[in-house]
Amino acid sequence: MKYQLMQLNVVGDKRGKLISLESHKNIPFEIKRVYYIYDTSLEQMRGKHAHQNLEQLYIAINGKCEVILDDAITQESVWLESPNVGLYIGKNIWREIRFFDDCKLVVLASDYYDENEYIRDYGEFLKVIKKNNDE
Ligand code: TYD
């Protein structure tokens, strides 16, 4: 699975709404790390990298963001604008993110932070994908 939008089940009543995220239940991997991005601005894109060994799930819990996903063949733009929608992103997907309306983005990750598994150069990303396809 390269990437996929997922509806997250909402438990709601008059006190508000609640969403629960559980490894291997509604999240398709073991959650080892959670981080969040806030104080975002329209001018500043983030991402511009791929991960060789990491799966992630993005949730815009406030505002909205556009995630441009690139598997080295096609590019697709996906909008996140609801706390009950998650975007699963598998390995080896180049992503770029643009933020709107004070977006707050929660990210679940399948492993601890490791700068060595990042691909931060687009040319290098294309080479890695080609090498994987040739093997
Ligand atoms: P960066 O990868 O540039 O953020 P983004 O994925 O949003 O483009 O990370 C910004 C800085 O934060 C960089 O110095 C690495 C550090 N960082 C951590 O220390 N731990 C983490 O879990 C993450 C995602 C980043």
Short mmCIF file of C-alpha atoms and ligand atoms in Angstrom, two decimals:
data_model
loop_
_atom_site.label_atom_id
_atom_site.label_comp_id
_atom_site.label_asym_id
_atom_site.label_seq_id
_atom_site.Cartn_x
_atom_site.Cartn_y
_atom_site.Cartn_z
CA MET A 1 0.00 0.00 0.00
CA LYS A 2 1.63 3.26 -1.11
CA TYR A 3 -0.77 5.70 0.43
CA GLN A 4 -4.42 5.81 1.34
CA LEU A 5 -6.98 8.08 2.93
CA MET A 6 -8.63 6.40 5.90
CA GLN A 7 -11.81 7.36 7.73
CA LEU A 8 -11.31 7.28 11.51
CA ASN A 9 -14.20 6.24 13.68
CA VAL A 10 -15.60 9.11 15.78
CA VAL A 11 -17.17 8.59 19.19
CA GLY A 12 -19.24 11.69 19.74
CA ASP A 13 -21.84 13.02 22.09
CA LYS A 14 -22.89 16.46 23.32
CA ARG A 15 -19.63 16.79 25.28
CA GLY A 16 -17.58 16.68 22.09
CA LYS A 17 -15.96 14.16 19.79
CA LEU A 18 -13.25 11.61 20.45
CA ILE A 19 -11.07 9.54 18.13
CA SER A 20 -8.90 6.70 19.36
CA LEU A 21 -5.84 5.47 17.46
CA GLU A 22 -4.62 1.94 18.14
CA SER A 23 -1.70 0.02 16.62
CA HIS A 24 -2.79 -2.74 14.24
CA LYS A 25 -6.46 -1.94 14.89
CA ASN A 26 -7.39 1.24 13.05
CA ILE A 27 -3.71 2.12 12.40
CA PRO A 28 -2.01 -0.37 10.05
CA PHE A 29 1.34 -0.45 11.88
CA GLU A 30 2.89 -0.42 15.36
CA ILE A 31 2.96 3.21 16.53
CA LYS A 32 6.44 3.92 17.92
CA ARG A 33 6.49 7.71 17.66
CA VAL A 34 4.02 10.58 17.58
CA TYR A 35 4.92 14.14 16.65
CA TYR A 36 2.94 17.19 15.72
CA ILE A 37 3.53 20.27 13.64
CA TYR A 38 1.91 23.58 14.58
CA ASP A 39 2.53 27.32 14.15
CA THR A 40 2.50 26.55 10.44
CA SER A 41 2.41 29.14 7.70
CA LEU A 42 1.35 29.23 4.08
CA GLU A 43 4.76 30.39 2.91
CA GLN A 44 6.67 27.49 4.45
CA MET A 45 6.39 24.09 2.81
CA ARG A 46 7.58 21.06 4.77
CA GLY A 47 8.42 17.52 3.86
CA LYS A 48 10.37 17.36 0.59
CA HIS A 49 11.67 13.96 1.52
CA ALA A 50 10.87 10.25 1.42
CA HIS A 51 11.45 7.53 3.99
CA GLN A 52 13.13 4.25 3.14
CA ASN A 53 11.91 2.44 6.23
CA LEU A 54 9.04 4.32 7.75
CA GLU A 55 5.27 4.24 7.56
CA GLN A 56 3.29 7.23 8.73
CA LEU A 57 -0.23 8.45 9.24
CA TYR A 58 -0.99 12.17 8.96
CA ILE A 59 -4.05 13.74 10.59
CA ALA A 60 -4.88 17.46 10.26
CA ILE A 61 -6.60 18.06 13.60
CA ASN A 62 -7.01 21.77 12.84
CA GLY A 63 -7.00 23.79 9.62
CA LYS A 64 -6.08 22.02 6.44
CA CYS A 65 -3.08 20.97 4.41
CA GLU A 66 -2.28 19.78 0.93
CA VAL A 67 0.02 16.78 0.71
CA ILE A 68 1.65 16.18 -2.65
CA LEU A 69 2.56 12.52 -2.98
CA ASP A 70 5.00 11.23 -5.56
CA ASP A 71 5.93 7.58 -6.15
CA ALA A 72 8.45 8.50 -8.87
CA ILE A 73 5.86 7.73 -11.56
CA THR A 74 2.81 9.79 -10.67
CA GLN A 75 2.15 12.81 -8.50
CA GLU A 76 -1.10 13.23 -6.62
CA SER A 77 -2.38 16.00 -4.39
CA VAL A 78 -4.41 15.00 -1.34
CA TRP A 79 -6.16 17.42 0.99
CA LEU A 80 -6.48 16.81 4.72
CA GLU A 81 -9.07 18.99 6.39
CA SER A 82 -10.83 16.87 8.96
CA PRO A 83 -9.70 15.34 12.27
CA ASN A 84 -11.50 12.14 11.35
CA VAL A 85 -9.49 11.47 8.20
CA GLY A 86 -5.99 10.01 8.24
CA LEU A 87 -3.56 9.78 5.36
CA TYR A 88 -1.46 6.62 5.47
CA ILE A 89 1.88 7.02 3.67
CA GLY A 90 3.99 3.93 3.05
CA LYS A 91 7.71 3.63 2.35
CA ASN A 92 9.48 5.35 -0.54
CA ILE A 93 6.94 8.07 -1.22
CA TRP A 94 8.19 11.61 -1.77
CA ARG A 95 5.92 14.09 0.02
CA GLU A 96 5.58 17.86 0.17
CA ILE A 97 3.14 19.60 2.48
CA ARG A 98 1.53 23.03 2.28
CA PHE A 99 -0.38 24.36 5.29
CA PHE A 100 -3.49 26.54 5.43
CA ASP A 101 -5.71 28.01 8.17
CA ASP A 102 -3.43 27.41 11.16
CA CYS A 103 -3.06 23.73 10.32
CA LYS A 104 -2.03 21.47 13.15
CA LEU A 105 -0.77 18.17 11.86
CA VAL A 106 -0.41 15.07 14.01
CA VAL A 107 1.89 12.39 12.64
CA LEU A 108 2.04 8.78 13.79
CA ALA A 109 5.18 6.91 12.80
CA SER A 110 6.10 3.23 12.73
CA ASP A 111 9.61 3.82 14.09
CA TYR A 112 11.85 6.12 16.10
CA TYR A 113 13.41 9.17 14.48
CA ASP A 114 16.40 8.18 12.34
CA GLU A 115 17.87 10.78 10.01
CA ASN A 116 19.78 8.01 8.15
CA GLU A 117 16.64 6.51 6.66
CA TYR A 118 15.50 9.83 5.13
CA ILE A 119 15.98 10.57 1.44
CA ARG A 120 16.15 14.35 1.23
CA ASP A 121 17.35 14.74 -2.34
CA TYR A 122 14.83 14.18 -5.16
CA GLY A 123 17.47 12.86 -7.59
CA GLU A 124 18.57 10.37 -4.95
CA PHE A 125 14.91 9.35 -4.42
CA LEU A 126 14.55 8.53 -8.14
CA LYS A 127 17.77 6.47 -8.00
CA VAL A 128 16.58 4.50 -4.95
CA ILE A 129 13.23 3.71 -6.61
CA LYS A 130 14.98 2.60 -9.81
CA LYS A 131 17.38 0.40 -7.83
CA ASN A 132 14.46 -1.18 -5.90
CA ASN A 133 12.63 -1.86 -9.17
CA ASP A 134 15.73 -3.42 -10.77
CA GLU A 135 16.25 -5.84 -7.88
P1 TYD B 1 12.09 17.78 9.21
O1 TYD B 1 12.30 16.40 8.76
O2 TYD B 1 12.75 18.86 8.44
O3 TYD B 1 10.53 18.09 9.31
P2 TYD B 1 9.40 17.75 8.22
O4 TYD B 1 9.29 16.25 8.20
O5 TYD B 1 8.15 18.36 8.74
O6 TYD B 1 9.82 18.30 6.93
O7 TYD B 1 12.53 17.88 10.73
C1 TYD B 1 12.76 19.13 11.36
C2 TYD B 1 13.77 18.93 12.47
O8 TYD B 1 13.21 18.16 13.52
C3 TYD B 1 15.02 18.21 12.01
O9 TYD B 1 16.13 18.84 12.63
C4 TYD B 1 14.86 16.82 12.55
C5 TYD B 1 14.02 17.01 13.78
N1 TYD B 1 13.12 15.89 14.10
C6 TYD B 1 13.30 15.20 15.28
O10 TYD B 1 14.23 15.49 16.07
N2 TYD B 1 12.46 14.18 15.59
C7 TYD B 1 11.44 13.83 14.78
O11 TYD B 1 10.67 12.89 15.10
C8 TYD B 1 11.25 14.56 13.54
C9 TYD B 1 10.15 14.20 12.59
C10 TYD B 1 12.13 15.58 13.25
#
